[in-house]
Amino acid sequence: MKNCIGKDLSKIPMPVNFSEPLSMLQRLTEDYEYADILDIAAKMGDPCEQLAYVAAFTISAYSTTSDRTGKPFNPLLGETYECDRRDDLGWRAINEQVSHHPPMVAQYCEGKQWNCWQEFTMSTKFRGKYLQVIPLGMAHVEFTNSGNRYSWRKVTTTVHNIIVGKLWVDQHGDMEIIGKGKAAGIKCHLKYIPYSYFTRDSQRRVKGVVMDKSGKVKWIVNGTWDQQVEIAKVTGNTGTPSNPIYETGASIVAWKRRPPPEDCEKFYNFTLLAAQLNEPEPGVAPTDSRLRPDQRLMEEGEWDKANQEKLRLEEKQRAARRQKESEAELAAAEGRPYDSYKPIWFEQTKEDNSDVVHHVYKGTYWNCKEKQDWSMCPDIF
């Protein structure tokens, strides 16, 4: 580990012993554990109140990190993960690893009255005692009945005691949730307060405000990212512009964490949803994370075999990349165009008036699943 200090850990192969038997694609699907908050938000006529519920949803995505210290498996290029929970939870998601260097996941999730999509990429800083994960991609939600759209970027995650002691995780930094479309102009500012030995306040605290188009505070958001979040409507301000003291109506519990399953410490501190994510399912794409052999062997306790499979898969991926690079060099030497890697289920596009590349879901995955037509899927396992 000491040889890794100062390096980007996403490029360093790790044995499965550091991991939990889920891939990053599956871990990101856990963001929707409390998607019922978005169902409530969809019914709100006031965009500021709606944004307060969206803020609670973004905070809920961190609830499982308080006692989960296992590293998810790095997905292979072209790896996918689908999760269709429309029958019981009302949503379905499709994820794809669209880039390997830098590692990037594109995700699209459909609810009853909302659609969510995100690109997750990150930079890591390993400093010996702690590891910092800084997310770089953006997440978005759009409510189909109103056209209100909101965008945000996740905050920094720090894993402490990497070398010695018990691992523990903290979230810290500022998050801006920006209204777009019909909600343009309103925003929410959330502050994740870092852990401190010297505070009398509760740890893992998050506090924030929702502001209307004129910058006036309309809602207060308060809580902890591992337990619950309350929202309250502002009714007045008895302070000064530089030191406001807000009066609020009754607090509403916008999100409360469900208690974890009994004995969950025996299975990586998984929630019920997390434990269900790797359940084998017929009819999924051949690139689905559940079919990944090293991850499956690890789940079954075959650690040595899992590490051997992991090395085989990584070497197979490197060989495929070398082949692509030699094909590109040959095409350049012969002066003909060469198509670089293109994702299967997402399309690379540039944002209006900028060079920022983002990935848009093509909308074809579920139709192909219905027909069981996986002819376009690469052989990655």
CSV table of C-alpha atoms in Angstrom, one decimal:
chain,number,residue,atom,x,y,z
A,1,MET,CA,0.0,0.0,0.0
A,2,LYS,CA,2.8,2.4,0.8
A,3,ASN,CA,3.9,2.3,-2.9
A,4,CYS,CA,0.5,3.6,-3.9
A,5,ILE,CA,0.7,6.9,-1.8
A,6,GLY,CA,0.1,9.9,-4.0
A,7,LYS,CA,-1.1,7.7,-7.0
A,8,ASP,CA,-4.5,7.4,-8.6
A,9,LEU,CA,-5.9,4.2,-7.1
A,10,SER,CA,-8.3,3.6,-10.0
A,11,LYS,CA,-5.2,2.5,-12.1
A,12,ILE,CA,-3.8,0.1,-9.5
A,13,PRO,CA,-5.0,-3.5,-9.5
A,14,MET,CA,-6.3,-4.5,-6.0
A,15,PRO,CA,-6.9,-8.1,-4.8
A,16,VAL,CA,-10.6,-9.0,-4.2
A,17,ASN,CA,-9.8,-9.1,-0.5
A,18,PHE,CA,-10.3,-5.3,-0.3
A,19,SER,CA,-13.7,-5.6,-2.1
A,20,GLU,CA,-17.3,-6.3,-1.5
A,21,PRO,CA,-19.1,-8.6,-4.0
A,22,LEU,CA,-20.8,-5.8,-6.0
A,23,SER,CA,-19.5,-3.8,-8.9
A,24,MET,CA,-19.5,0.0,-9.0
A,25,LEU,CA,-22.5,-0.2,-11.4
A,26,GLN,CA,-24.5,-2.0,-8.8
A,27,ARG,CA,-23.3,0.3,-6.0
A,28,LEU,CA,-24.5,3.3,-8.0
A,29,THR,CA,-27.9,1.7,-8.3
A,30,GLU,CA,-28.2,1.8,-4.6
A,31,ASP,CA,-28.7,5.6,-5.0
A,32,TYR,CA,-32.3,4.7,-5.6
A,33,GLU,CA,-32.9,2.9,-2.3
A,34,TYR,CA,-35.1,5.8,-1.2
A,35,ALA,CA,-36.5,6.7,-4.7
A,36,ASP,CA,-40.0,6.9,-3.0
A,37,ILE,CA,-38.8,10.5,-2.0
A,38,LEU,CA,-38.8,11.4,-5.7
A,39,ASP,CA,-42.3,10.0,-6.0
A,40,ILE,CA,-43.4,12.4,-3.3
A,41,ALA,CA,-41.5,15.3,-4.9
A,42,ALA,CA,-43.2,14.7,-8.2
A,43,LYS,CA,-46.6,15.6,-6.5
A,44,MET,CA,-45.3,19.0,-5.3
A,45,GLY,CA,-46.7,22.0,-7.1
A,46,ASP,CA,-44.2,24.5,-5.6
A,47,PRO,CA,-40.7,24.0,-7.2
A,48,CYS,CA,-39.0,25.2,-4.0
A,49,GLU,CA,-40.7,22.5,-1.9
A,50,GLN,CA,-40.0,20.0,-4.6
A,51,LEU,CA,-36.3,20.9,-4.5
A,52,ALA,CA,-36.3,20.4,-0.7
A,53,TYR,CA,-37.4,16.8,-1.2
A,54,VAL,CA,-34.8,16.4,-4.0
A,55,ALA,CA,-32.2,17.6,-1.6
A,56,ALA,CA,-33.3,14.9,0.9
A,57,PHE,CA,-33.1,12.3,-1.8
A,58,THR,CA,-29.5,13.3,-2.7
A,59,ILE,CA,-28.5,13.0,1.0
A,60,SER,CA,-30.2,9.6,1.4
A,61,ALA,CA,-27.8,8.1,-1.3
A,62,TYR,CA,-25.0,8.3,1.4
A,63,SER,CA,-26.8,6.4,4.1
A,64,THR,CA,-25.2,3.0,3.4
A,65,THR,CA,-21.6,4.5,3.4
A,66,SER,CA,-21.5,5.0,7.1
A,67,ASP,CA,-20.7,1.4,7.8
A,68,ARG,CA,-19.7,0.1,4.3
A,69,THR,CA,-15.9,0.1,3.8
A,70,GLY,CA,-15.5,-2.6,1.1
A,71,LYS,CA,-14.4,-1.4,-2.3
A,72,PRO,CA,-16.8,-2.1,-5.2
A,73,PHE,CA,-15.3,-4.0,-8.2
A,74,ASN,CA,-14.0,-1.7,-11.0
A,75,PRO,CA,-16.3,-2.5,-13.9
A,76,LEU,CA,-14.7,-3.7,-17.2
A,77,LEU,CA,-15.2,-1.5,-20.3
A,78,GLY,CA,-18.6,-2.4,-21.8
A,79,GLU,CA,-19.8,-4.0,-18.5
A,80,THR,CA,-23.5,-3.3,-17.8
A,81,TYR,CA,-26.0,-3.7,-15.0
A,82,GLU,CA,-29.8,-3.6,-15.2
A,83,CYS,CA,-32.2,-3.4,-12.2
A,84,ASP,CA,-35.9,-3.7,-13.0
A,85,ARG,CA,-37.9,-3.1,-9.9
A,86,ARG,CA,-41.0,-1.6,-11.4
A,87,ASP,CA,-43.3,-4.2,-9.9
A,88,ASP,CA,-42.4,-3.5,-6.3
A,89,LEU,CA,-40.4,-0.2,-6.1
A,90,GLY,CA,-41.7,1.6,-9.3
A,91,TRP,CA,-38.4,2.1,-11.1
A,92,ARG,CA,-35.8,0.5,-13.4
A,93,ALA,CA,-32.2,1.4,-14.1
A,94,ILE,CA,-29.6,0.6,-16.7
A,95,ASN,CA,-25.9,1.2,-16.2
A,96,GLU,CA,-22.9,0.9,-18.5
A,97,GLN,CA,-19.1,1.4,-18.1
A,98,VAL,CA,-18.6,3.8,-21.0
A,99,SER,CA,-14.9,4.6,-20.5
A,100,HIS,CA,-12.0,2.8,-18.9
A,101,HIS,CA,-9.4,5.6,-18.6
A,102,PRO,CA,-10.7,7.7,-17.0
A,103,PRO,CA,-13.3,5.1,-15.5
A,104,MET,CA,-16.8,6.4,-16.2
A,105,VAL,CA,-20.2,5.0,-15.6
A,106,ALA,CA,-23.4,6.2,-17.4
A,107,GLN,CA,-26.7,5.5,-15.7
A,108,TYR,CA,-30.3,6.0,-16.6
A,109,CYS,CA,-33.2,5.3,-14.3
A,110,GLU,CA,-36.9,5.6,-15.1
A,111,GLY,CA,-39.5,6.2,-12.3
A,112,LYS,CA,-43.3,6.6,-12.6
A,113,GLN,CA,-43.2,10.4,-12.8
A,114,TRP,CA,-39.5,11.1,-13.0
A,115,ASN,CA,-36.3,10.2,-14.9
A,116,CYS,CA,-32.8,10.3,-13.4
A,117,TRP,CA,-29.5,10.1,-15.1
A,118,GLN,CA,-25.9,10.5,-14.2
A,119,GLU,CA,-22.3,10.1,-15.2
A,120,PHE,CA,-20.0,9.0,-12.5
A,121,THR,CA,-16.3,9.5,-12.8
A,122,MET,CA,-13.9,10.4,-10.0
A,123,SER,CA,-10.4,11.3,-9.0
A,124,THR,CA,-8.7,9.7,-6.0
A,125,LYS,CA,-6.1,10.9,-3.6
A,126,PHE,CA,-4.3,8.4,-1.4
A,127,ARG,CA,-2.4,10.0,1.4
A,128,GLY,CA,-1.4,7.0,3.4
A,129,LYS,CA,-3.7,7.5,6.4
A,130,TYR,CA,-6.7,8.3,4.3
A,131,LEU,CA,-8.2,8.0,0.8
A,132,GLN,CA,-10.2,10.7,-0.8
A,133,VAL,CA,-12.7,10.1,-3.6
A,134,ILE,CA,-13.7,13.3,-5.5
A,135,PRO,CA,-16.7,12.8,-7.8
A,136,LEU,CA,-16.5,14.7,-11.1
A,137,GLY,CA,-19.7,13.7,-13.0
A,138,MET,CA,-23.1,15.3,-12.8
A,139,ALA,CA,-26.5,13.8,-11.7
A,140,HIS,CA,-29.9,15.0,-12.9
A,141,VAL,CA,-33.5,14.4,-12.2
A,142,GLU,CA,-36.5,15.5,-14.4
A,143,PHE,CA,-40.1,15.4,-13.3
A,144,THR,CA,-42.2,14.4,-16.4
A,145,ASN,CA,-45.4,16.0,-15.3
A,146,SER,CA,-44.0,19.5,-14.7
A,147,GLY,CA,-40.7,19.6,-16.8
A,148,ASN,CA,-38.8,20.8,-13.6
A,149,ARG,CA,-35.2,19.6,-13.8
A,150,TYR,CA,-32.4,19.6,-11.1
A,151,SER,CA,-28.7,18.9,-11.4
A,152,TRP,CA,-26.0,18.3,-8.8
A,153,ARG,CA,-22.5,16.9,-8.2
A,154,LYS,CA,-21.7,14.6,-5.3
A,155,VAL,CA,-19.5,15.6,-2.4
A,156,THR,CA,-16.1,14.3,-1.4
A,157,THR,CA,-15.9,10.9,0.4
A,158,THR,CA,-12.9,10.2,2.7
A,159,VAL,CA,-12.0,6.8,4.0
A,160,HIS,CA,-9.9,7.1,7.1
A,161,ASN,CA,-7.4,4.6,8.8
A,162,ILE,CA,-6.4,2.9,5.5
A,163,ILE,CA,-3.1,1.5,7.0
A,164,VAL,CA,-3.8,1.1,10.7
A,165,GLY,CA,-7.1,1.0,12.8
A,166,LYS,CA,-10.7,0.5,12.0
A,167,LEU,CA,-11.8,1.9,8.6
A,168,TRP,CA,-14.4,4.7,8.8
A,169,VAL,CA,-16.0,6.9,6.1
A,170,ASP,CA,-16.9,10.6,6.1
A,171,GLN,CA,-18.7,12.8,3.6
A,172,HIS,CA,-17.8,16.5,3.4
A,173,GLY,CA,-18.0,19.6,1.2
A,174,ASP,CA,-20.6,21.8,-0.5
A,175,MET,CA,-23.3,20.6,-2.9
A,176,GLU,CA,-25.2,22.9,-5.2
A,177,ILE,CA,-28.5,21.6,-6.6
A,178,ILE,CA,-29.4,23.8,-9.5
A,179,GLY,CA,-32.9,24.1,-11.0
A,180,LYS,CA,-33.2,23.9,-14.8
A,181,GLY,CA,-35.9,23.9,-17.4
A,182,LYS,CA,-39.1,25.3,-15.8
A,183,ALA,CA,-37.4,25.4,-12.4
A,184,ALA,CA,-34.5,27.5,-13.7
A,185,GLY,CA,-33.3,30.1,-11.2
A,186,ILE,CA,-34.0,28.2,-8.0
A,187,LYS,CA,-31.3,26.4,-6.2
A,188,CYS,CA,-30.4,24.5,-3.0
A,189,HIS,CA,-27.1,24.9,-1.2
A,190,LEU,CA,-26.1,21.9,1.1
A,191,LYS,CA,-23.1,21.8,3.4
A,192,TYR,CA,-21.8,18.4,4.6
A,193,ILE,CA,-19.9,19.2,7.8
A,194,PRO,CA,-16.7,17.2,8.2
A,195,TYR,CA,-16.2,15.0,11.2
A,196,SER,CA,-14.6,16.9,14.1
A,197,TYR,CA,-13.4,15.7,17.5
A,198,PHE,CA,-14.1,19.2,19.0
A,199,THR,CA,-17.7,19.8,18.1
A,200,ARG,CA,-20.6,19.4,20.4
A,201,ASP,CA,-22.9,19.2,17.4
A,202,SER,CA,-24.0,15.8,16.0
A,203,GLN,CA,-21.6,14.2,13.6
A,204,ARG,CA,-22.4,13.5,9.9
A,205,ARG,CA,-24.4,16.7,9.9
A,206,VAL,CA,-25.9,18.2,6.7
A,207,LYS,CA,-27.6,21.6,6.6
A,208,GLY,CA,-28.8,23.7,3.8
A,209,VAL,CA,-31.3,26.2,2.3
A,210,VAL,CA,-33.5,26.3,-0.8
A,211,MET,CA,-33.7,29.7,-2.5
A,212,ASP,CA,-36.2,31.0,-5.0
A,213,LYS,CA,-35.3,32.9,-8.2
A,214,SER,CA,-34.7,36.2,-6.3
A,215,GLY,CA,-32.3,34.5,-3.8
A,216,LYS,CA,-34.8,34.5,-0.9
A,217,VAL,CA,-34.6,31.5,1.4
A,218,LYS,CA,-37.8,29.5,1.2
A,219,TRP,CA,-37.0,26.1,2.9
A,220,ILE,CA,-34.5,24.9,5.4
A,221,VAL,CA,-32.9,21.4,5.1
A,222,ASN,CA,-31.4,19.9,8.2
A,223,GLY,CA,-30.3,16.4,9.3
A,224,THR,CA,-27.6,13.7,9.2
A,225,TRP,CA,-26.5,11.8,6.1
A,226,ASP,CA,-26.7,8.5,7.9
A,227,GLN,CA,-30.0,8.7,9.7
A,228,GLN,CA,-32.7,11.3,8.7
A,229,VAL,CA,-33.4,14.6,7.0
A,230,GLU,CA,-36.0,17.2,8.0
A,231,ILE,CA,-37.3,20.1,5.9
A,232,ALA,CA,-39.2,23.2,7.1
A,233,LYS,CA,-40.8,26.1,5.3
A,234,VAL,CA,-39.4,29.5,6.2
A,235,THR,CA,-42.2,31.8,7.6
A,236,GLY,CA,-40.0,34.8,8.6
A,237,ASN,CA,-36.5,36.2,9.3
A,238,THR,CA,-35.8,38.0,12.6
A,239,GLY,CA,-32.1,38.5,11.9
A,240,THR,CA,-30.1,40.8,9.7
A,241,PRO,CA,-29.1,40.2,6.0
A,242,SER,CA,-25.6,39.2,7.1
A,243,ASN,CA,-26.8,37.1,10.0
A,244,PRO,CA,-30.3,35.7,9.2
A,245,ILE,CA,-32.4,34.0,11.9
A,246,TYR,CA,-35.1,32.1,10.1
A,247,GLU,CA,-38.5,31.3,11.6
A,248,THR,CA,-40.0,28.1,10.2
A,249,GLY,CA,-43.2,26.1,10.3
A,250,ALA,CA,-43.4,22.6,11.6
A,251,SER,CA,-40.6,20.3,10.4
A,252,ILE,CA,-41.4,17.4,8.0
A,253,VAL,CA,-39.3,14.3,8.0
A,254,ALA,CA,-38.4,14.0,4.3
A,255,TRP,CA,-36.2,10.9,4.7
A,256,LYS,CA,-35.6,8.4,7.5
A,257,ARG,CA,-33.2,5.5,7.1
A,258,ARG,CA,-34.6,2.0,7.4
A,259,PRO,CA,-33.0,-0.1,10.0
A,260,PRO,CA,-30.4,-2.5,8.5
A,261,PRO,CA,-31.2,-6.3,8.4
A,262,GLU,CA,-30.2,-8.4,11.4
A,263,ASP,CA,-26.7,-9.8,11.2
A,264,CYS,CA,-25.8,-7.5,8.3
A,265,GLU,CA,-22.3,-7.2,9.6
A,266,LYS,CA,-21.9,-10.9,8.5
A,267,PHE,CA,-22.6,-9.9,4.9
A,268,TYR,CA,-20.6,-6.7,4.3
A,269,ASN,CA,-23.2,-4.5,6.1
A,270,PHE,CA,-25.4,-4.7,3.1
A,271,THR,CA,-29.0,-3.3,3.1
A,272,LEU,CA,-31.8,-5.5,1.9
A,273,LEU,CA,-31.6,-3.9,-1.6
A,274,ALA,CA,-27.8,-4.3,-1.8
A,275,ALA,CA,-28.1,-8.0,-0.9
A,276,GLN,CA,-30.6,-8.4,-3.7
A,277,LEU,CA,-28.5,-6.6,-6.4
A,278,ASN,CA,-26.2,-9.6,-7.2
A,279,GLU,CA,-29.0,-12.2,-7.3
A,280,PRO,CA,-28.7,-14.2,-10.5
A,281,GLU,CA,-31.5,-13.4,-13.0
A,282,PRO,CA,-32.2,-15.0,-16.4
A,283,GLY,CA,-32.4,-13.0,-19.6
A,284,VAL,CA,-30.0,-10.2,-18.7
A,285,ALA,CA,-27.3,-9.0,-21.1
A,286,PRO,CA,-24.2,-11.2,-21.3
A,287,THR,CA,-22.2,-8.2,-20.1
A,288,ASP,CA,-24.2,-7.9,-16.8
A,289,SER,CA,-22.2,-7.6,-13.6
A,290,ARG,CA,-24.1,-10.6,-12.1
A,291,LEU,CA,-22.3,-12.8,-14.7
A,292,ARG,CA,-18.9,-11.6,-13.8
A,293,PRO,CA,-17.0,-14.7,-12.6
A,294,ASP,CA,-14.5,-13.1,-10.2
A,295,GLN,CA,-17.3,-11.3,-8.3
A,296,ARG,CA,-19.5,-14.4,-8.2
A,297,LEU,CA,-16.6,-16.6,-6.9
A,298,MET,CA,-15.8,-14.0,-4.2
A,299,GLU,CA,-19.5,-14.0,-3.1
A,300,GLU,CA,-19.3,-17.8,-2.8
A,301,GLY,CA,-16.2,-17.6,-0.7
A,302,GLU,CA,-13.7,-18.9,-3.3
A,303,TRP,CA,-11.1,-16.2,-2.7
A,304,ASP,CA,-8.1,-17.7,-4.4
A,305,LYS,CA,-10.1,-18.6,-7.5
A,306,ALA,CA,-11.7,-15.1,-7.5
A,307,ASN,CA,-8.2,-13.5,-7.5
A,308,GLN,CA,-7.1,-15.7,-10.4
A,309,GLU,CA,-10.3,-14.8,-12.4
A,310,LYS,CA,-9.7,-11.1,-11.7
A,311,LEU,CA,-6.2,-11.3,-13.1
A,312,ARG,CA,-7.5,-13.2,-16.2
A,313,LEU,CA,-10.3,-10.6,-16.9
A,314,GLU,CA,-7.9,-7.7,-16.4
A,315,GLU,CA,-5.4,-9.3,-18.8
A,316,LYS,CA,-8.2,-10.0,-21.4
A,317,GLN,CA,-9.2,-6.3,-21.2
A,318,ARG,CA,-5.6,-5.1,-21.6
A,319,ALA,CA,-5.1,-7.4,-24.7
A,320,ALA,CA,-8.3,-6.0,-26.2
A,321,ARG,CA,-7.0,-2.4,-25.6
A,322,ARG,CA,-3.6,-3.3,-27.2
A,323,GLN,CA,-5.4,-4.6,-30.2
A,324,LYS,CA,-7.5,-1.4,-30.6
A,325,GLU,CA,-4.4,0.7,-30.2
A,326,SER,CA,-2.5,-1.2,-33.0
A,327,GLU,CA,-5.6,-1.0,-35.3
A,328,ALA,CA,-5.7,2.8,-34.7
A,329,GLU,CA,-2.0,3.1,-35.5
A,330,LEU,CA,-2.4,1.1,-38.7
A,331,ALA,CA,-5.4,3.2,-39.7
A,332,ALA,CA,-3.5,6.5,-39.0
A,333,ALA,CA,-0.5,5.2,-41.1
A,334,GLU,CA,-2.8,4.3,-44.0
A,335,GLY,CA,-4.6,7.7,-43.7
A,336,ARG,CA,-8.1,6.2,-43.1
A,337,PRO,CA,-10.5,7.0,-40.4
A,338,TYR,CA,-10.7,4.7,-37.3
A,339,ASP,CA,-13.7,4.5,-35.0
A,340,SER,CA,-12.6,4.6,-31.4
A,341,TYR,CA,-14.6,2.8,-28.7
A,342,LYS,CA,-18.3,3.6,-28.7
A,343,PRO,CA,-20.7,2.6,-25.8
A,344,ILE,CA,-23.5,0.2,-26.7
A,345,TRP,CA,-26.5,1.7,-24.8
A,346,PHE,CA,-25.4,5.3,-24.4
A,347,GLU,CA,-24.4,7.9,-27.0
A,348,GLN,CA,-21.6,10.4,-26.6
A,349,THR,CA,-22.7,14.0,-27.4
A,350,LYS,CA,-21.4,17.4,-26.7
A,351,GLU,CA,-23.3,19.9,-24.6
A,352,ASP,CA,-24.6,23.0,-26.4
A,353,ASN,CA,-21.9,25.6,-27.1
A,354,SER,CA,-19.2,23.7,-25.3
A,355,ASP,CA,-16.7,20.9,-25.6
A,356,VAL,CA,-18.1,19.0,-22.5
A,357,VAL,CA,-18.9,15.4,-23.6
A,358,HIS,CA,-21.7,13.6,-21.9
A,359,HIS,CA,-23.6,10.4,-22.5
A,360,VAL,CA,-27.3,10.2,-23.4
A,361,TYR,CA,-29.3,7.0,-23.0
A,362,LYS,CA,-30.3,5.7,-26.5
A,363,GLY,CA,-33.5,4.1,-25.1
A,364,THR,CA,-32.9,0.7,-26.7
A,365,TYR,CA,-31.8,-1.6,-23.9
A,366,TRP,CA,-35.2,-2.9,-22.7
A,367,ASN,CA,-36.4,-3.5,-26.2
A,368,CYS,CA,-33.3,-5.7,-26.9
A,369,LYS,CA,-34.0,-7.5,-23.7
A,370,GLU,CA,-37.5,-8.3,-24.7
A,371,LYS,CA,-36.3,-9.7,-28.0
A,372,GLN,CA,-33.2,-11.3,-26.3
A,373,ASP,CA,-31.1,-9.7,-29.0
A,374,TRP,CA,-27.6,-9.3,-27.5
A,375,SER,CA,-25.7,-9.4,-30.8
A,376,MET,CA,-24.1,-6.0,-30.2
A,377,CYS,CA,-22.6,-6.9,-26.8
A,378,PRO,CA,-18.8,-7.4,-26.6
A,379,ASP,CA,-17.3,-10.5,-25.1
A,380,ILE,CA,-15.8,-9.2,-21.9
A,381,PHE,CA,-16.0,-12.1,-19.4
